[in-house]
mmCIF file of C-alpha atoms and ligand atoms in Angstrom:
data_model
loop_
_atom_site.group_PDB
_atom_site.id
_atom_site.type_symbol
_atom_site.label_atom_id
_atom_site.label_comp_id
_atom_site.label_asym_id
_atom_site.label_seq_id
_atom_site.Cartn_x
_atom_site.Cartn_y
_atom_site.Cartn_z
ATOM 1 C CA MET A 1 -214.350 68.331 145.083
ATOM 2 C CA GLU A 2 -215.603 71.936 145.621
ATOM 3 C CA THR A 3 -212.397 72.996 147.408
ATOM 4 C CA ILE A 4 -210.296 71.492 144.623
ATOM 5 C CA ILE A 5 -212.332 73.290 141.981
ATOM 6 C CA HIS A 6 -212.042 76.519 143.959
ATOM 7 C CA GLN A 7 -208.257 76.124 144.182
ATOM 8 C CA LEU A 8 -207.912 75.276 140.479
ATOM 9 C CA LYS A 9 -210.004 78.318 139.573
ATOM 10 C CA LEU A 10 -207.779 80.534 141.757
ATOM 11 C CA SER A 11 -204.566 79.080 140.335
ATOM 12 C CA HIS A 12 -202.440 80.772 137.691
ATOM 13 C CA ASN A 13 -199.603 78.377 137.034
ATOM 14 C CA VAL A 14 -200.069 74.668 137.642
ATOM 15 C CA PHE A 15 -197.620 71.770 137.750
ATOM 16 C CA ILE A 16 -199.359 68.558 136.644
ATOM 17 C CA GLY A 17 -197.653 65.205 137.199
ATOM 18 C CA SER A 18 -198.428 61.496 137.091
ATOM 19 C CA HIS A 19 -196.661 58.257 137.980
ATOM 20 C CA ILE A 20 -193.435 56.868 136.542
ATOM 21 C CA ASN A 21 -193.748 54.115 133.934
ATOM 22 C CA PRO A 22 -197.079 55.656 132.953
ATOM 23 C CA ASP A 23 -200.074 53.676 131.765
ATOM 24 C CA GLY A 24 -202.963 55.039 129.690
ATOM 25 C CA ASP A 25 -204.659 56.453 132.784
ATOM 26 C CA ALA A 26 -201.516 58.312 133.904
ATOM 27 C CA VAL A 27 -201.042 59.813 130.425
ATOM 28 C CA GLY A 28 -204.724 60.440 129.619
ATOM 29 C CA SER A 29 -205.494 62.069 132.987
ATOM 30 C CA LEU A 30 -202.428 64.268 132.592
ATOM 31 C CA THR A 31 -203.269 65.509 129.093
ATOM 32 C CA ALA A 32 -206.997 65.899 129.891
ATOM 33 C CA MET A 33 -206.229 68.006 132.974
ATOM 34 C CA ALA A 34 -203.652 70.071 131.069
ATOM 35 C CA LEU A 35 -205.949 70.825 128.117
ATOM 36 C CA SER A 36 -208.805 71.698 130.477
ATOM 37 C CA LEU A 37 -206.774 74.082 132.618
ATOM 38 C CA VAL A 38 -205.345 75.809 129.561
ATOM 39 C CA SER A 39 -208.894 76.232 128.216
ATOM 40 C CA LEU A 40 -209.627 78.090 131.458
ATOM 41 C CA GLY A 41 -206.684 80.425 130.863
ATOM 42 C CA LYS A 42 -204.153 78.775 133.216
ATOM 43 C CA LYS A 43 -200.465 78.215 132.569
ATOM 44 C CA ILE A 44 -199.431 74.611 132.987
ATOM 45 C CA THR A 45 -196.405 72.315 133.023
ATOM 46 C CA MET A 46 -196.881 68.605 132.347
ATOM 47 C CA TYR A 47 -194.404 66.267 134.011
ATOM 48 C CA ASN A 48 -193.683 62.555 133.877
ATOM 49 C CA GLN A 49 -190.252 61.204 134.699
ATOM 50 C CA SER A 50 -190.441 58.239 132.319
ATOM 51 C CA PRO A 51 -190.628 58.194 128.546
ATOM 52 C CA ILE A 52 -194.243 58.084 127.382
ATOM 53 C CA PRO A 53 -194.947 54.693 125.752
ATOM 54 C CA ALA A 54 -195.182 55.049 121.979
ATOM 55 C CA VAL A 55 -198.732 53.644 121.954
ATOM 56 C CA TYR A 56 -199.916 56.860 123.638
ATOM 57 C CA SER A 57 -198.138 59.255 121.289
ATOM 58 C CA PHE A 58 -201.424 59.837 119.434
ATOM 59 C CA LEU A 59 -202.761 61.691 122.473
ATOM 60 C CA PRO A 60 -202.693 65.502 122.385
ATOM 61 C CA TRP A 61 -199.728 67.355 123.877
ATOM 62 C CA VAL A 62 -197.792 64.204 124.762
ATOM 63 C CA ASP A 63 -194.749 65.855 123.189
ATOM 64 C CA ARG A 64 -195.038 68.689 125.714
ATOM 65 C CA ILE A 65 -194.613 66.410 128.746
ATOM 66 C CA ILE A 66 -191.244 67.110 130.339
ATOM 67 C CA ASN A 67 -189.273 64.417 132.201
ATOM 68 C CA GLN A 68 -186.949 66.604 134.200
ATOM 69 C CA THR A 69 -187.332 69.880 136.030
ATOM 70 C CA ASP A 70 -186.287 71.982 138.971
ATOM 71 C CA ILE A 71 -188.828 73.628 141.161
ATOM 72 C CA LYS A 72 -190.224 76.881 139.724
ATOM 73 C CA LYS A 73 -191.458 79.607 142.044
ATOM 74 C CA GLU A 74 -194.239 80.511 139.574
ATOM 75 C CA TRP A 75 -195.997 77.229 140.313
ATOM 76 C CA ASP A 76 -198.772 77.981 142.787
ATOM 77 C CA THR A 77 -200.522 74.602 142.538
ATOM 78 C CA ALA A 78 -199.545 70.991 141.816
ATOM 79 C CA VAL A 79 -202.015 68.397 140.572
ATOM 80 C CA ILE A 80 -200.768 64.848 141.109
ATOM 81 C CA LEU A 81 -202.702 62.220 139.183
ATOM 82 C CA ASP A 82 -203.017 58.439 139.545
ATOM 83 C CA CYS A 83 -200.351 58.225 142.295
ATOM 84 C CA GLY A 84 -200.969 56.232 145.495
ATOM 85 C CA ASN A 85 -198.075 58.024 147.164
ATOM 86 C CA ILE A 86 -196.055 61.085 146.242
ATOM 87 C CA GLU A 87 -192.893 59.045 145.580
ATOM 88 C CA ARG A 88 -194.668 57.599 142.539
ATOM 89 C CA ILE A 89 -193.851 60.748 140.576
ATOM 90 C CA GLY A 90 -190.167 59.836 140.904
ATOM 91 C CA ARG A 91 -187.183 62.075 141.651
ATOM 92 C CA PHE A 92 -189.186 65.323 141.690
ATOM 93 C CA ALA A 93 -191.038 64.115 144.822
ATOM 94 C CA SER A 94 -188.211 65.531 146.948
ATOM 95 C CA GLN A 95 -188.851 69.071 145.652
ATOM 96 C CA ILE A 96 -192.592 69.166 145.202
ATOM 97 C CA HIS A 97 -193.305 70.307 148.757
ATOM 98 C CA ALA A 98 -192.114 73.778 147.784
ATOM 99 C CA ILE A 99 -195.299 74.155 145.694
ATOM 100 C CA PRO A 100 -197.832 75.910 147.987
ATOM 101 C CA THR A 101 -200.860 73.719 147.206
ATOM 102 C CA ILE A 102 -200.632 70.052 146.255
ATOM 103 C CA ILE A 103 -203.798 68.375 144.975
ATOM 104 C CA ASN A 104 -203.933 64.571 145.076
ATOM 105 C CA ILE A 105 -206.399 63.025 142.585
ATOM 106 C CA ASP A 106 -206.442 59.232 142.574
ATOM 107 C CA HIS A 107 -208.365 55.939 142.803
ATOM 108 C CA HIS A 108 -205.887 53.584 144.544
ATOM 109 C CA VAL A 109 -207.039 51.924 147.800
ATOM 110 C CA THR A 110 -203.527 52.317 149.180
ATOM 111 C CA ASN A 111 -203.468 56.102 148.652
ATOM 112 C CA THR A 112 -201.565 57.684 151.549
ATOM 113 C CA GLY A 113 -203.647 60.878 151.502
ATOM 114 C CA PHE A 114 -200.628 63.048 150.673
ATOM 115 C CA GLY A 115 -200.995 66.686 149.656
ATOM 116 C CA ASN A 116 -203.085 69.615 150.880
ATOM 117 C CA LEU A 117 -206.275 68.669 149.049
ATOM 118 C CA GLN A 118 -207.356 65.171 148.106
ATOM 119 C CA TYR A 119 -209.975 63.670 145.840
ATOM 120 C CA ILE A 120 -209.552 59.931 146.235
ATOM 121 C CA ASP A 121 -212.358 57.715 145.061
ATOM 122 C CA THR A 122 -211.531 54.017 145.102
ATOM 123 C CA SER A 123 -214.839 53.233 143.393
ATOM 124 C CA ALA A 124 -213.790 55.212 140.310
ATOM 125 C CA CYS A 125 -212.646 52.963 137.478
ATOM 126 C CA SER A 126 -209.732 55.261 136.737
ATOM 127 C CA THR A 127 -208.259 58.624 137.610
ATOM 128 C CA ALA A 128 -209.575 59.765 134.221
ATOM 129 C CA GLU A 129 -213.126 59.222 135.563
ATOM 130 C CA ILE A 130 -212.413 61.587 138.477
ATOM 131 C CA VAL A 131 -210.728 64.123 136.190
ATOM 132 C CA TYR A 132 -213.843 64.040 134.003
ATOM 133 C CA ARG A 133 -216.072 64.803 137.022
ATOM 134 C CA ILE A 134 -213.840 67.729 138.011
ATOM 135 C CA ILE A 135 -213.518 69.337 134.595
ATOM 136 C CA LYS A 136 -217.222 68.937 133.934
ATOM 137 C CA LYS A 137 -218.038 70.686 137.213
ATOM 138 C CA MET A 138 -215.560 73.437 136.306
ATOM 139 C CA GLY A 139 -217.527 74.097 133.137
ATOM 140 C CA VAL A 140 -214.752 73.046 130.763
ATOM 141 C CA SER A 141 -215.977 72.543 127.244
ATOM 142 C CA ILE A 142 -214.945 68.987 126.358
ATOM 143 C CA THR A 143 -213.101 69.062 123.051
ATOM 144 C CA LYS A 144 -212.318 65.997 120.967
ATOM 145 C CA ASP A 145 -208.741 66.075 122.326
ATOM 146 C CA ILE A 146 -209.874 66.130 125.948
ATOM 147 C CA ALA A 147 -212.383 63.376 125.125
ATOM 148 C CA ALA A 148 -209.660 61.191 123.556
ATOM 149 C CA SER A 149 -207.549 61.564 126.714
ATOM 150 C CA ILE A 150 -210.381 60.655 129.082
ATOM 151 C CA TYR A 151 -211.533 57.785 126.851
ATOM 152 C CA THR A 152 -208.014 56.317 126.691
ATOM 153 C CA GLY A 153 -207.579 56.527 130.482
ATOM 154 C CA ILE A 154 -210.831 54.641 131.055
ATOM 155 C CA LEU A 155 -210.298 52.132 128.253
ATOM 156 C CA THR A 156 -206.824 51.109 129.394
ATOM 157 C CA ASP A 157 -207.423 51.084 133.180
ATOM 158 C CA THR A 158 -210.481 48.857 132.773
ATOM 159 C CA GLY A 159 -208.591 46.527 130.416
ATOM 160 C CA SER A 160 -211.115 47.410 127.711
ATOM 161 C CA PHE A 161 -214.064 47.077 130.083
ATOM 162 C CA ARG A 162 -213.007 43.619 131.278
ATOM 163 C CA PHE A 163 -211.516 44.237 134.730
ATOM 164 C CA ALA A 164 -213.434 44.263 137.997
ATOM 165 C CA ASN A 165 -213.210 48.066 138.229
ATOM 166 C CA THR A 166 -215.429 48.423 135.130
ATOM 167 C CA ASN A 167 -218.443 50.396 136.347
ATOM 168 C CA ARG A 168 -221.404 52.201 134.814
ATOM 169 C CA ALA A 169 -219.456 55.449 134.713
ATOM 170 C CA ALA A 170 -216.878 53.783 132.453
ATOM 171 C CA PHE A 171 -219.573 53.161 129.863
ATOM 172 C CA SER A 172 -221.511 56.382 130.318
ATOM 173 C CA ILE A 173 -218.438 58.639 130.182
ATOM 174 C CA CYS A 174 -216.974 56.765 127.200
ATOM 175 C CA ASP A 175 -220.313 57.087 125.425
ATOM 176 C CA LYS A 176 -220.165 60.854 125.976
ATOM 177 C CA MET A 177 -216.556 60.937 124.753
ATOM 178 C CA VAL A 178 -217.573 59.132 121.573
ATOM 179 C CA ALA A 179 -220.307 61.738 121.130
ATOM 180 C CA LYS A 180 -217.536 64.359 121.307
ATOM 181 C CA GLY A 181 -215.826 62.774 118.317
ATOM 182 C CA VAL A 182 -213.637 59.970 119.691
ATOM 183 C CA ASN A 183 -213.475 57.017 117.327
ATOM 184 C CA PRO A 184 -213.199 53.807 119.434
ATOM 185 C CA TYR A 185 -211.748 51.839 116.533
ATOM 186 C CA ASP A 186 -208.974 54.396 115.990
ATOM 187 C CA VAL A 187 -208.061 54.488 119.694
ATOM 188 C CA ALA A 188 -208.043 50.684 119.876
ATOM 189 C CA LYS A 189 -205.757 50.552 116.850
ATOM 190 C CA TYR A 190 -203.287 52.959 118.455
ATOM 191 C CA VAL A 191 -203.347 51.328 121.871
ATOM 192 C CA TYR A 192 -203.623 47.640 121.007
ATOM 193 C CA GLY A 193 -202.939 47.620 117.270
ATOM 194 C CA THR A 194 -199.685 46.059 116.262
ATOM 195 C CA TYR A 195 -196.796 44.433 118.097
ATOM 196 C CA SER A 196 -193.214 44.770 116.884
ATOM 197 C CA LEU A 197 -191.558 41.473 116.060
ATOM 198 C CA GLY A 198 -189.281 42.066 119.091
ATOM 199 C CA ARG A 199 -192.308 42.369 121.340
ATOM 200 C CA MET A 200 -193.663 39.072 120.047
ATOM 201 C CA LYS A 201 -190.322 37.440 120.749
ATOM 202 C CA LEU A 202 -190.275 38.969 124.206
ATOM 203 C CA LEU A 203 -193.748 37.557 124.811
ATOM 204 C CA ASN A 204 -192.394 34.162 123.848
ATOM 205 C CA LEU A 205 -189.609 34.459 126.435
ATOM 206 C CA ALA A 206 -192.057 35.793 129.016
ATOM 207 C CA LEU A 207 -194.415 32.842 128.514
ATOM 208 C CA ASP A 208 -191.492 30.463 128.686
ATOM 209 C CA SER A 209 -190.431 31.933 132.039
ATOM 210 C CA ILE A 210 -193.753 31.091 133.701
ATOM 211 C CA GLU A 211 -193.499 28.900 136.789
ATOM 212 C CA ILE A 212 -196.554 27.518 138.493
ATOM 213 C CA VAL A 213 -196.500 26.818 142.216
ATOM 214 C CA LYS A 214 -198.877 26.191 145.090
ATOM 215 C CA ASN A 215 -200.966 23.633 143.321
ATOM 216 C CA GLY A 216 -201.505 25.840 140.306
ATOM 217 C CA LYS A 217 -202.767 28.809 142.329
ATOM 218 C CA LEU A 218 -199.703 31.010 141.947
ATOM 219 C CA SER A 219 -197.791 31.895 138.788
ATOM 220 C CA PHE A 220 -194.478 33.693 138.447
ATOM 221 C CA MET A 221 -193.284 35.346 135.240
ATOM 222 C CA THR A 222 -189.751 36.751 135.216
ATOM 223 C CA LEU A 223 -188.341 39.203 132.700
ATOM 224 C CA THR A 224 -184.654 39.940 132.738
ATOM 225 C CA ARG A 225 -182.670 42.793 131.285
ATOM 226 C CA SER A 226 -181.003 40.435 128.847
ATOM 227 C CA MET A 227 -184.404 39.381 127.446
ATOM 228 C CA LEU A 228 -185.072 43.017 126.512
ATOM 229 C CA GLU A 229 -181.628 43.339 124.986
ATOM 230 C CA GLU A 230 -181.942 40.074 123.083
ATOM 231 C CA THR A 231 -185.278 41.094 121.558
ATOM 232 C CA GLY A 232 -184.445 44.797 121.100
ATOM 233 C CA THR A 233 -187.462 45.830 123.153
ATOM 234 C CA GLN A 234 -188.171 48.554 125.710
ATOM 235 C CA PRO A 235 -189.667 48.168 129.196
ATOM 236 C CA GLU A 236 -192.957 49.558 127.833
ATOM 237 C CA ASP A 237 -193.194 46.421 125.669
ATOM 238 C CA ILE A 238 -193.724 44.394 128.864
ATOM 239 C CA ASP A 239 -197.086 46.121 129.405
ATOM 240 C CA GLY A 240 -199.925 43.648 129.608
ATOM 241 C CA MET A 241 -197.784 40.503 129.614
ATOM 242 C CA ILE A 242 -198.714 39.703 133.204
ATOM 243 C CA ASN A 243 -202.266 39.073 131.991
ATOM 244 C CA TYR A 244 -201.063 35.849 130.365
ATOM 245 C CA ALA A 245 -199.745 34.602 133.715
ATOM 246 C CA LYS A 246 -203.066 35.565 135.288
ATOM 247 C CA ARG A 247 -205.257 33.908 132.670
ATOM 248 C CA ILE A 248 -203.944 30.412 133.328
ATOM 249 C CA GLU A 249 -206.675 28.153 134.625
ATOM 250 C CA ASP A 250 -206.757 27.897 138.462
ATOM 251 C CA VAL A 251 -204.254 30.741 138.947
ATOM 252 C CA ARG A 252 -205.411 33.071 141.718
ATOM 253 C CA LEU A 253 -202.297 35.198 142.017
ATOM 254 C CA ALA A 254 -199.984 36.147 139.153
ATOM 255 C CA VAL A 255 -196.622 37.775 139.762
ATOM 256 C CA LEU A 256 -194.381 39.452 137.184
ATOM 257 C CA ILE A 257 -190.851 40.169 138.348
ATOM 258 C CA GLN A 258 -189.084 42.659 136.122
ATOM 259 C CA GLU A 259 -185.377 43.177 136.331
ATOM 260 C CA SER A 260 -184.132 46.721 136.282
ATOM 261 C CA GLN A 261 -182.153 48.061 133.364
ATOM 262 C CA GLY A 262 -178.473 48.808 133.849
ATOM 263 C CA GLN A 263 -178.152 47.467 137.371
ATOM 264 C CA GLU A 264 -174.409 47.091 136.977
ATOM 265 C CA ASN A 265 -174.015 50.285 134.960
ATOM 266 C CA GLN A 266 -173.690 53.435 136.926
ATOM 267 C CA GLY A 267 -172.916 55.698 133.936
ATOM 268 C CA GLN A 268 -175.271 58.632 133.415
ATOM 269 C CA GLU A 269 -176.668 57.260 130.203
ATOM 270 C CA ASN A 270 -177.379 53.854 131.673
ATOM 271 C CA GLN A 271 -178.615 55.284 134.917
ATOM 272 C CA ASP A 272 -181.354 57.058 133.001
ATOM 273 C CA ARG A 273 -182.290 53.846 131.222
ATOM 274 C CA SER A 274 -182.344 52.068 134.559
ATOM 275 C CA LEU A 275 -185.121 54.353 135.711
ATOM 276 C CA ILE A 276 -187.298 53.198 132.873
ATOM 277 C CA ALA A 277 -187.838 49.634 134.015
ATOM 278 C CA SER A 278 -187.977 50.072 137.737
ATOM 279 C CA ASP A 279 -188.437 52.976 140.033
ATOM 280 C CA GLU A 280 -184.784 53.218 141.068
ATOM 281 C CA PRO A 281 -181.630 51.709 139.637
ATOM 282 C CA GLY A 282 -180.894 48.295 141.046
ATOM 283 C CA LEU A 283 -184.469 47.612 142.053
ATOM 284 C CA LEU A 284 -186.819 44.982 140.731
ATOM 285 C CA HIS A 285 -190.326 46.028 139.783
ATOM 286 C CA VAL A 286 -192.949 43.481 140.753
ATOM 287 C CA SER A 287 -196.476 43.497 139.317
ATOM 288 C CA LEU A 288 -199.251 41.586 141.067
ATOM 289 C CA ARG A 289 -202.637 40.539 139.726
ATOM 290 C CA SER A 290 -205.346 38.451 141.361
ATOM 291 C CA ASP A 291 -208.668 36.941 140.395
ATOM 292 C CA GLY A 292 -210.294 38.829 143.268
ATOM 293 C CA SER A 293 -209.908 36.152 145.933
ATOM 294 C CA ILE A 294 -206.611 37.646 147.142
ATOM 295 C CA ASP A 295 -206.099 41.314 147.969
ATOM 296 C CA VAL A 296 -202.868 42.148 146.155
ATOM 297 C CA SER A 297 -202.857 45.745 147.427
ATOM 298 C CA ASP A 298 -202.185 44.183 150.870
ATOM 299 C CA LEU A 299 -199.347 42.103 149.472
ATOM 300 C CA ALA A 300 -197.883 45.151 147.677
ATOM 301 C CA SER A 301 -198.149 47.236 150.875
ATOM 302 C CA PHE A 302 -196.260 44.502 152.730
ATOM 303 C CA PHE A 303 -193.355 45.231 150.368
ATOM 304 C CA GLY A 304 -193.806 49.024 150.570
ATOM 305 C CA GLY A 305 -195.766 49.375 147.307
ATOM 306 C CA GLY A 306 -199.472 49.770 146.639
ATOM 307 C CA GLY A 307 -202.288 49.594 144.134
ATOM 308 C CA HIS A 308 -205.755 48.095 143.886
ATOM 309 C CA GLN A 309 -207.307 44.887 145.206
ATOM 310 C CA GLN A 310 -206.744 43.017 141.934
ATOM 311 C CA ALA A 311 -203.779 44.933 140.466
ATOM 312 C CA ALA A 312 -200.880 46.243 142.489
ATOM 313 C CA GLY A 313 -197.121 46.594 142.404
ATOM 314 C CA PHE A 314 -193.971 47.330 144.345
ATOM 315 C CA CYS A 315 -190.232 47.792 143.947
ATOM 316 C CA SER A 316 -187.673 45.810 145.851
ATOM 317 C CA ASP A 317 -183.929 45.480 146.209
ATOM 318 C CA MET A 318 -184.246 41.797 147.171
ATOM 319 C CA ALA A 319 -183.059 39.030 144.882
ATOM 320 C CA VAL A 320 -185.640 37.366 142.613
ATOM 321 C CA ASP A 321 -185.654 34.116 144.631
ATOM 322 C CA GLU A 322 -186.017 36.003 147.873
ATOM 323 C CA ILE A 323 -189.042 37.894 146.524
ATOM 324 C CA LYS A 324 -190.614 34.610 145.415
ATOM 325 C CA ARG A 325 -190.013 33.061 148.854
ATOM 326 C CA HIS A 326 -191.577 36.049 150.608
ATOM 327 C CA ILE A 327 -194.619 36.001 148.320
ATOM 328 C CA ILE A 328 -195.154 32.283 148.903
ATOM 329 C CA LYS A 329 -194.821 32.784 152.655
ATOM 330 C CA TRP A 330 -197.244 35.734 152.599
ATOM 331 C CA LEU A 331 -199.736 33.637 150.639
ATOM 332 C CA GLU A 332 -199.435 30.698 153.030
ATOM 333 C CA GLN A 333 -200.009 32.965 156.015
ATOM 334 C CA SER A 334 -202.762 35.167 154.621
ATOM 335 C CA ASN A 335 -204.636 32.527 152.632
ATOM 336 C CA PRO A 336 -203.879 29.146 154.280
ATOM 337 C CA GLU A 337 -206.985 27.500 152.797
ATOM 338 C CA LEU A 338 -205.711 28.298 149.295
ATOM 339 C CA CYS A 339 -202.375 26.640 149.891
ATOM 340 C CA ARG A 340 -203.766 23.372 151.249
ATOM 341 C CA CYS A 341 -203.014 20.762 148.627
HETATM 342 P P1 LIG B 1 -198.321 47.615 137.494
HETATM 343 O O1 LIG B 1 -198.261 46.200 137.893
HETATM 344 O O2 LIG B 1 -196.992 48.302 137.534
HETATM 345 O O3 LIG B 1 -199.072 47.812 136.211
HETATM 346 O O4 LIG B 1 -199.176 48.354 138.602
HETATM 347 C C1 LIG B 1 -200.416 47.890 139.036
HETATM 348 C C2 LIG B 1 -201.046 48.899 139.969
HETATM 349 O O5 LIG B 1 -200.222 49.037 141.130
HETATM 350 C C3 LIG B 1 -201.149 50.292 139.365
HETATM 351 O O6 LIG B 1 -202.363 50.854 139.762
HETATM 352 C C4 LIG B 1 -199.970 51.011 139.939
HETATM 353 O O7 LIG B 1 -200.238 52.388 140.058
HETATM 354 C C5 LIG B 1 -199.762 50.356 141.291
HETATM 355 N N1 LIG B 1 -198.329 50.288 141.621
HETATM 356 C C6 LIG B 1 -197.351 49.703 140.895
HETATM 357 N N2 LIG B 1 -196.143 49.840 141.486
HETATM 358 C C7 LIG B 1 -196.347 50.554 142.615
HETATM 359 C C8 LIG B 1 -195.485 51.045 143.656
HETATM 360 N N3 LIG B 1 -194.162 50.847 143.655
HETATM 361 N N4 LIG B 1 -196.070 51.746 144.660
HETATM 362 C C9 LIG B 1 -197.400 51.983 144.666
HETATM 363 N N5 LIG B 1 -198.253 51.537 143.735
HETATM 364 C C10 LIG B 1 -197.762 50.840 142.708
HETATM 365 MN MN1 LIG B 2 -201.787 54.079 136.587
HETATM 366 MN MN1 LIG B 3 -205.312 54.415 137.321
#
């Protein structure tokens, strides 16, 4: 941590980025780091390739996050947040190496250790927890805006203090953030408040798509492009739906297969939309959740993705049925006792 703090203190102009299809941790860590560095007199650029989900638009400076850029020679330092590998930032990954110092701040077990300086703590509940430790040590004065960002990162990554990564720090930091003026009820209203009618209808289709296999231990949920079109929803509306597939009694492993947008459309406009749902056009995004008895970060790594023990993901150009077959086979081989009927 000391070397990272030293580098950040020396920096003048910092690129800050987080992963595509951002969650509350990716957005909150980004805005918290940006506000903190600016308070220390640094110039910053905030980058995220994907649109920021509307539920996070209450966070400070979200409107300043850019989704496209070329490399700028003024950038002396890059801070990459909540990314298990550098490709998670999207297209800009191919240019980032021109930035002299890349700092990797993350909590994924599958982190590849990319960059020049790393602060990876898999016991942290969220990247926001690590960002909090860093900015505190740097002597940043935590404003209400910074507090809201950190609070939201922790709240969302712990599933409102329900997931297995919920630790003491989650509670103690959030308590401090509330003392700085964050109103938990307001944040909860923004993040979990209301669903559009389209989202409700999408949930209906998502629930209807659930298939249960392996004696009830494995559930598949599949969301197609046409379901989004039919309900007038955006990929961000899919957030959290996998939890329904996971909550079913006896299910140990829940899988959500999400079809990319605009797979057949190669036009510029559609190509951009295609990058919303999956990491590249034509790919499927697969989310994995487990009850803790199966390490889904292993399963995701098998497909070239990554994540945590109980929540992971990957992208694939295989067909839906092929992905299902591979997952079943992986489960049979890695957890034979679970598959015995
Ligand atoms: P998701 O299912 O997309 O919400 O992601 C669950 C966890 O897996 C998150 O911590 C993600 O950062 C991680 N993850 C998702 N997709 C990928 C991927 N393609 N490569 C690496 N990690 C991923
Ligand atoms: Mn994340
Ligand atoms: Mn995270």
